[in-house]
PDB file of C-alpha atoms in Angstrom:
ATOM      1  CA  ARG D   1      35.480  46.408  36.694  1.00  0.00           C
ATOM      2  CA  ARG D   2      32.504  47.756  38.602  1.00  0.00           C
ATOM      3  CA  ASN D   3      30.317  47.188  35.525  1.00  0.00           C
ATOM      4  CA  VAL D   4      31.607  43.640  35.210  1.00  0.00           C
ATOM      5  CA  ARG D   5      30.931  42.947  38.887  1.00  0.00           C
ATOM      6  CA  ARG D   6      27.438  44.450  38.586  1.00  0.00           C
ATOM      7  CA  ASN D   7      26.691  42.189  35.645  1.00  0.00           C
ATOM      8  CA  GLN D   8      27.986  39.172  37.549  1.00  0.00           C
ATOM      9  CA  VAL D   9      25.821  40.080  40.517  1.00  0.00           C
ATOM     10  CA  SER D  10      22.833  40.576  38.206  1.00  0.00           C
ATOM     11  CA  LEU D  11      23.414  37.204  36.641  1.00  0.00           C
ATOM     12  CA  VAL D  12      23.616  35.565  40.041  1.00  0.00           C
ATOM     13  CA  LYS D  13      20.469  37.331  41.136  1.00  0.00           C
ATOM     14  CA  MET D  14      18.679  36.368  37.924  1.00  0.00           C
ATOM     15  CA  SER D  15      19.725  32.783  38.438  1.00  0.00           C
ATOM     16  CA  GLU D  16      18.543  32.894  42.029  1.00  0.00           C
ATOM     17  CA  VAL D  17      15.294  34.550  41.031  1.00  0.00           C
ATOM     18  CA  ASP D  18      14.702  31.919  38.321  1.00  0.00           C
ATOM     19  CA  VAL D  19      15.211  29.129  40.836  1.00  0.00           C
ATOM     20  CA  LEU D  20      13.157  30.839  43.501  1.00  0.00           C
ATOM     21  CA  ASP D  21      10.348  31.604  41.039  1.00  0.00           C
ATOM     22  CA  TRP D  22      10.226  27.965  39.928  1.00  0.00           C
ATOM     23  CA  HIS D  23       9.836  26.762  43.472  1.00  0.00           C
ATOM     24  CA  ARG D  24       7.272  29.439  44.234  1.00  0.00           C
ATOM     25  CA  ILE D  25       4.905  28.701  41.378  1.00  0.00           C
ATOM     26  CA  THR D  26       1.443  27.499  42.273  1.00  0.00           C
ATOM     27  CA  ASN D  27       0.519  23.830  42.112  1.00  0.00           C
ATOM     28  CA  GLU D  28      -2.049  24.628  39.439  1.00  0.00           C
ATOM     29  CA  PHE D  29       0.551  26.255  37.192  1.00  0.00           C
ATOM     30  CA  ARG D  30       2.956  23.386  37.801  1.00  0.00           C
ATOM     31  CA  GLU D  31       0.274  20.852  36.832  1.00  0.00           C
ATOM     32  CA  ASN D  32      -0.349  22.734  33.586  1.00  0.00           C
ATOM     33  CA  ILE D  33       3.338  22.667  32.762  1.00  0.00           C
ATOM     34  CA  ASN D  34       3.500  18.946  33.463  1.00  0.00           C
ATOM     35  CA  LYS D  35       0.446  18.357  31.257  1.00  0.00           C
ATOM     36  CA  ASP D  36       1.965  20.344  28.406  1.00  0.00           C
ATOM     37  CA  PHE D  37       5.230  18.461  28.763  1.00  0.00           C
ATOM     38  CA  ALA D  38       3.360  15.146  28.677  1.00  0.00           C
ATOM     39  CA  VAL D  39       1.572  16.200  25.476  1.00  0.00           C
ATOM     40  CA  ILE D  40       4.891  17.165  23.885  1.00  0.00           C
ATOM     41  CA  GLN D  41       6.422  13.846  24.915  1.00  0.00           C
ATOM     42  CA  LYS D  42       3.433  11.929  23.541  1.00  0.00           C
ATOM     43  CA  GLY D  43       3.590  13.830  20.259  1.00  0.00           C
ATOM     44  CA  THR D  44       7.304  13.201  19.903  1.00  0.00           C
ATOM     45  CA  SER D  45       6.806   9.526  20.681  1.00  0.00           C
ATOM     46  CA  SER D  46       3.989   9.298  18.113  1.00  0.00           C
ATOM     47  CA  ARG D  47       6.120  10.971  15.449  1.00  0.00           C
ATOM     48  CA  LYS D  48       8.968   8.559  16.146  1.00  0.00           C
ATOM     49  CA  LYS D  49       6.556   5.636  15.959  1.00  0.00           C
ATOM     50  CA  GLU D  50       5.053   6.937  12.717  1.00  0.00           C
ATOM     51  CA  SER D  51       8.496   7.332  11.180  1.00  0.00           C
ATOM     52  CA  ARG D  52       9.269   3.727  12.108  1.00  0.00           C
ATOM     53  CA  ILE D  53       6.116   2.269  10.578  1.00  0.00           C
ATOM     54  CA  SER D  54       5.532   4.760   7.778  1.00  0.00           C
ATOM     55  CA  GLN D  55       6.806   2.215   5.302  1.00  0.00           C
ATOM     56  CA  ARG D  56       7.991  -1.375   5.257  1.00  0.00           C
ATOM     57  CA  TYR D  57       8.595  -4.262   2.926  1.00  0.00           C
ATOM     58  CA  TYR D  58       5.589  -6.473   2.234  1.00  0.00           C
ATOM     59  CA  LYS D  59       5.267  -9.638   0.223  1.00  0.00           C
ATOM     60  CA  VAL D  60       2.336  -9.449  -2.170  1.00  0.00           C
ATOM     61  CA  GLU D  61       0.617 -12.233  -0.246  1.00  0.00           C
ATOM     62  CA  GLU D  62       0.705 -10.025   2.857  1.00  0.00           C
ATOM     63  CA  PHE D  63      -1.387  -7.262   1.309  1.00  0.00           C
ATOM     64  CA  ALA D  64      -3.335  -9.123  -1.390  1.00  0.00           C
ATOM     65  CA  GLU D  65      -4.783 -12.419  -2.537  1.00  0.00           C
ATOM     66  CA  VAL D  66      -3.366 -13.837  -5.779  1.00  0.00           C
ATOM     67  CA  ILE D  67      -5.975 -15.574  -7.947  1.00  0.00           C
ATOM     68  CA  GLY D  68      -5.477 -17.617 -11.105  1.00  0.00           C
ATOM     69  CA  GLY D  69      -7.950 -18.127 -13.919  1.00  0.00           C
ATOM     70  CA  GLY D  70      -9.308 -20.808 -16.174  1.00  0.00           C
ATOM     71  CA  THR D  71     -11.056 -21.644 -19.433  1.00  0.00           C
ATOM     72  CA  PRO D  72     -14.394 -23.439 -19.620  1.00  0.00           C
ATOM     73  CA  SER D  73     -14.520 -26.264 -22.126  1.00  0.00           C
ATOM     74  CA  THR D  74     -14.947 -24.790 -25.588  1.00  0.00           C
ATOM     75  CA  LYS D  75     -16.726 -28.000 -26.604  1.00  0.00           C
ATOM     76  CA  ASN D  76     -19.760 -26.984 -24.565  1.00  0.00           C
ATOM     77  CA  PRO D  77     -21.569 -24.024 -26.122  1.00  0.00           C
ATOM     78  CA  ASP D  78     -23.579 -23.566 -22.924  1.00  0.00           C
ATOM     79  CA  TYR D  79     -20.456 -22.280 -21.188  1.00  0.00           C
ATOM     80  CA  PHE D  80     -20.047 -19.219 -23.391  1.00  0.00           C
ATOM     81  CA  GLY D  81     -22.212 -16.281 -24.405  1.00  0.00           C
ATOM     82  CA  GLY D  82     -23.411 -15.388 -20.920  1.00  0.00           C
ATOM     83  CA  SER D  83     -23.149 -12.142 -18.975  1.00  0.00           C
ATOM     84  CA  ILE D  84     -19.897 -12.750 -17.067  1.00  0.00           C
ATOM     85  CA  PRO D  85     -16.889 -10.943 -18.559  1.00  0.00           C
ATOM     86  CA  TRP D  86     -14.038 -13.329 -19.397  1.00  0.00           C
ATOM     87  CA  ILE D  87     -10.697 -11.741 -20.181  1.00  0.00           C
ATOM     88  CA  THR D  88      -7.643 -13.229 -21.905  1.00  0.00           C
ATOM     89  CA  PRO D  89      -4.176 -11.750 -22.548  1.00  0.00           C
ATOM     90  CA  LYS D  90      -5.302 -11.126 -26.129  1.00  0.00           C
ATOM     91  CA  ASP D  91      -7.843  -8.613 -24.794  1.00  0.00           C
ATOM     92  CA  LEU D  92      -5.019  -6.560 -23.311  1.00  0.00           C
ATOM     93  CA  THR D  93      -2.895  -6.562 -26.475  1.00  0.00           C
ATOM     94  CA  ASN D  94      -2.413  -2.893 -27.424  1.00  0.00           C
ATOM     95  CA  TYR D  95      -4.877  -2.015 -24.658  1.00  0.00           C
ATOM     96  CA  GLU D  96      -3.920   1.398 -23.316  1.00  0.00           C
ATOM     97  CA  LYS D  97      -6.640   2.103 -20.783  1.00  0.00           C
ATOM     98  CA  LYS D  98      -6.143   1.644 -17.061  1.00  0.00           C
ATOM     99  CA  PHE D  99      -9.509  -0.068 -16.420  1.00  0.00           C
ATOM    100  CA  ILE D 100     -11.169  -2.881 -18.332  1.00  0.00           C
ATOM    101  CA  LYS D 101     -14.837  -3.956 -18.196  1.00  0.00           C
ATOM    102  CA  ASN D 102     -14.871  -6.989 -20.449  1.00  0.00           C
ATOM    103  CA  GLY D 103     -13.079  -8.866 -23.212  1.00  0.00           C
ATOM    104  CA  ASP D 104     -14.187 -10.289 -26.536  1.00  0.00           C
ATOM    105  CA  ARG D 105     -16.093 -13.146 -24.913  1.00  0.00           C
ATOM    106  CA  ASN D 106     -18.342 -13.691 -21.911  1.00  0.00           C
ATOM    107  CA  ILE D 107     -19.037 -16.909 -20.058  1.00  0.00           C
ATOM    108  CA  THR D 108     -22.150 -18.239 -18.350  1.00  0.00           C
ATOM    109  CA  LYS D 109     -22.677 -19.136 -14.710  1.00  0.00           C
ATOM    110  CA  GLU D 110     -22.535 -22.753 -15.790  1.00  0.00           C
ATOM    111  CA  GLY D 111     -19.212 -22.167 -17.493  1.00  0.00           C
ATOM    112  CA  LEU D 112     -17.887 -20.471 -14.365  1.00  0.00           C
ATOM    113  CA  SER D 113     -18.956 -23.274 -12.039  1.00  0.00           C
ATOM    114  CA  ASN D 114     -17.581 -25.991 -14.339  1.00  0.00           C
ATOM    115  CA  SER D 115     -14.090 -24.563 -14.807  1.00  0.00           C
ATOM    116  CA  SER D 116     -11.175 -23.249 -12.826  1.00  0.00           C
ATOM    117  CA  ALA D 117     -12.164 -19.689 -13.720  1.00  0.00           C
ATOM    118  CA  LYS D 118     -12.926 -17.559 -10.667  1.00  0.00           C
ATOM    119  CA  LEU D 119     -14.948 -14.427 -10.181  1.00  0.00           C
ATOM    120  CA  ILE D 120     -12.500 -11.601  -9.525  1.00  0.00           C
ATOM    121  CA  PRO D 121     -13.861  -8.521  -7.735  1.00  0.00           C
ATOM    122  CA  LYS D 122     -13.911  -4.969  -8.962  1.00  0.00           C
ATOM    123  CA  ASN D 123     -10.647  -3.004  -8.518  1.00  0.00           C
ATOM    124  CA  SER D 124      -8.506  -6.133  -8.692  1.00  0.00           C
ATOM    125  CA  ILE D 125      -5.279  -5.863 -10.674  1.00  0.00           C
ATOM    126  CA  LEU D 126      -5.157  -8.166 -13.696  1.00  0.00           C
ATOM    127  CA  LEU D 127      -1.578  -9.193 -14.447  1.00  0.00           C
ATOM    128  CA  THR D 128      -0.823 -11.466 -17.386  1.00  0.00           C
ATOM    129  CA  SER D 129       1.545 -14.181 -16.240  1.00  0.00           C
ATOM    130  CA  ARG D 130       2.261 -15.806 -19.607  1.00  0.00           C
ATOM    131  CA  ALA D 131       2.003 -15.293 -23.352  1.00  0.00           C
ATOM    132  CA  PRO D 132       3.124 -12.620 -22.591  1.00  0.00           C
ATOM    133  CA  ILE D 133       4.093 -11.640 -19.046  1.00  0.00           C
ATOM    134  CA  GLY D 134       3.343  -8.089 -18.010  1.00  0.00           C
ATOM    135  CA  TYR D 135       0.082  -6.845 -19.502  1.00  0.00           C
ATOM    136  CA  LEU D 136      -1.733  -4.928 -16.802  1.00  0.00           C
ATOM    137  CA  ALA D 137      -5.202  -3.501 -16.127  1.00  0.00           C
ATOM    138  CA  ILE D 138      -7.656  -2.931 -13.294  1.00  0.00           C
ATOM    139  CA  ALA D 139     -11.040  -4.659 -13.268  1.00  0.00           C
ATOM    140  CA  GLU D 140     -13.720  -1.987 -13.591  1.00  0.00           C
ATOM    141  CA  ASN D 141     -16.300  -4.526 -12.425  1.00  0.00           C
ATOM    142  CA  ASP D 142     -16.386  -8.180 -11.451  1.00  0.00           C
ATOM    143  CA  VAL D 143     -14.666 -10.255 -14.140  1.00  0.00           C
ATOM    144  CA  THR D 144     -13.130 -13.646 -14.805  1.00  0.00           C
ATOM    145  CA  THR D 145      -9.921 -14.455 -16.667  1.00  0.00           C
ATOM    146  CA  ASN D 146      -8.327 -17.409 -18.353  1.00  0.00           C
ATOM    147  CA  GLN D 147      -5.253 -19.175 -16.948  1.00  0.00           C
ATOM    148  CA  GLY D 148      -2.934 -16.564 -18.444  1.00  0.00           C
ATOM    149  CA  PHE D 149      -3.427 -14.256 -15.460  1.00  0.00           C
ATOM    150  CA  LYS D 150      -2.360 -13.920 -11.864  1.00  0.00           C
ATOM    151  CA  SER D 151      -4.863 -11.399 -10.558  1.00  0.00           C
ATOM    152  CA  ILE D 152      -4.102  -9.407  -7.416  1.00  0.00           C
ATOM    153  CA  VAL D 153      -7.007  -8.687  -5.065  1.00  0.00           C
ATOM    154  CA  VAL D 154      -5.713  -5.942  -2.796  1.00  0.00           C
ATOM    155  CA  ASN D 155      -6.583  -5.745   0.906  1.00  0.00           C
ATOM    156  CA  PRO D 156      -7.866  -2.133   1.243  1.00  0.00           C
ATOM    157  CA  ILE D 157      -6.834  -1.966   4.901  1.00  0.00           C
ATOM    158  CA  ILE D 158      -3.168  -2.205   3.931  1.00  0.00           C
ATOM    159  CA  ALA D 159      -2.903  -0.965   0.380  1.00  0.00           C
ATOM    160  CA  ASP D 160      -4.675   1.132  -2.239  1.00  0.00           C
ATOM    161  CA  PHE D 161      -5.359  -0.698  -5.508  1.00  0.00           C
ATOM    162  CA  ASN D 162      -4.348   2.341  -7.597  1.00  0.00           C
ATOM    163  CA  PHE D 163      -1.041   2.576  -5.774  1.00  0.00           C
ATOM    164  CA  VAL D 164      -0.382  -1.149  -6.233  1.00  0.00           C
ATOM    165  CA  TYR D 165      -1.266  -0.905  -9.935  1.00  0.00           C
ATOM    166  CA  TYR D 166       1.428   1.725 -10.508  1.00  0.00           C
ATOM    167  CA  LEU D 167       3.828  -0.144  -8.243  1.00  0.00           C
ATOM    168  CA  ILE D 168       3.437  -3.306 -10.338  1.00  0.00           C
ATOM    169  CA  LYS D 169       3.649  -1.299 -13.551  1.00  0.00           C
ATOM    170  CA  ALA D 170       6.928   0.292 -12.444  1.00  0.00           C
ATOM    171  CA  ASN D 171       8.355  -3.162 -11.715  1.00  0.00           C
ATOM    172  CA  ILE D 172       7.136  -5.043 -14.811  1.00  0.00           C
ATOM    173  CA  GLU D 173      10.631  -5.657 -16.180  1.00  0.00           C
ATOM    174  CA  ARG D 174      11.710  -7.062 -12.841  1.00  0.00           C
ATOM    175  CA  ILE D 175       8.653  -9.347 -12.784  1.00  0.00           C
ATOM    176  CA  LYS D 176       9.320 -10.527 -16.354  1.00  0.00           C
ATOM    177  CA  GLY D 177      12.762 -11.607 -15.191  1.00  0.00           C
ATOM    178  CA  TYR D 178      11.194 -14.214 -12.906  1.00  0.00           C
ATOM    179  CA  GLY D 179       9.515 -15.979 -15.817  1.00  0.00           C
ATOM    180  CA  THR D 180      10.492 -19.598 -16.427  1.00  0.00           C
ATOM    181  CA  GLY D 181       9.443 -22.282 -18.911  1.00  0.00           C
ATOM    182  CA  THR D 182      10.552 -24.053 -22.059  1.00  0.00           C
ATOM    183  CA  THR D 183       7.605 -23.430 -24.413  1.00  0.00           C
ATOM    184  CA  PHE D 184       6.979 -19.900 -23.154  1.00  0.00           C
ATOM    185  CA  ALA D 185       7.987 -17.975 -20.055  1.00  0.00           C
ATOM    186  CA  GLU D 186       5.496 -17.936 -17.203  1.00  0.00           C
ATOM    187  CA  VAL D 187       5.395 -16.337 -13.762  1.00  0.00           C
ATOM    188  CA  SER D 188       3.922 -18.689 -11.176  1.00  0.00           C
ATOM    189  CA  ALA D 189       1.490 -17.761  -8.401  1.00  0.00           C
ATOM    190  CA  THR D 190       4.237 -18.536  -5.872  1.00  0.00           C
ATOM    191  CA  VAL D 191       6.549 -16.008  -7.504  1.00  0.00           C
ATOM    192  CA  VAL D 192       3.869 -13.312  -7.542  1.00  0.00           C
ATOM    193  CA  LYS D 193       2.921 -13.975  -3.910  1.00  0.00           C
ATOM    194  CA  ASN D 194       6.543 -13.639  -2.811  1.00  0.00           C
ATOM    195  CA  LEU D 195       7.358 -10.451  -4.678  1.00  0.00           C
ATOM    196  CA  LYS D 196       8.485  -7.834  -2.150  1.00  0.00           C
ATOM    197  CA  PHE D 197       7.682  -4.153  -2.319  1.00  0.00           C
ATOM    198  CA  ASN D 198       8.449  -1.236  -0.044  1.00  0.00           C
ATOM    199  CA  ILE D 199       4.994   0.148   0.749  1.00  0.00           C
ATOM    200  CA  PRO D 200       4.279   3.364   2.684  1.00  0.00           C
ATOM    201  CA  ASP D 201       1.316   3.790   4.997  1.00  0.00           C
ATOM    202  CA  LEU D 202      -2.153   4.060   3.474  1.00  0.00           C
ATOM    203  CA  PRO D 203      -2.535   7.857   3.813  1.00  0.00           C
ATOM    204  CA  THR D 204       0.736   8.322   1.930  1.00  0.00           C
ATOM    205  CA  GLN D 205      -0.419   5.958  -0.825  1.00  0.00           C
ATOM    206  CA  THR D 206      -3.611   7.935  -1.412  1.00  0.00           C
ATOM    207  CA  ALA D 207      -2.154  11.419  -0.906  1.00  0.00           C
TER     208      ALA D 207
END
């Protein structure tokens, strides 16, 4: 019993000492503790915030521009044989590489300016949208395409083009399912723009 009482007294004294010591600490030491606590709070808050925004659903149009293509008039020989790569779905048939520089034919500046073809920047994702849907490559340099593409020009602030390439590739069957048409199935620009993907933050994409 004496031992028990001694322990109880010791506990009381320890408790009293702890309280007394806290109140007796210097202002400088107390400020340091408060600073450390503030840093811990800030770090915890940042981690919570990061976990909330680490990934979210984006429509394609929210992280990229979707660009169609076109074909210069084949009746005008001045439109072809230039230095501007012009890619068609045929160029991606049995094409196994990730990047593509050019197709079988090039067009001229005149052909570009007199058609609905558009210059698509390097690192854009070239997605065939008809005949057939689902061929995929990344532009190794500036290129143009015919109307059989819906090319995706990724905003590098939000997404990494390599990540988006593999994301699209993993969802090709899903994308094919959105194809409509009587002569042949086609995925419209509106469909591509409204595709939704769960995208993590940029550092995670490039890790």
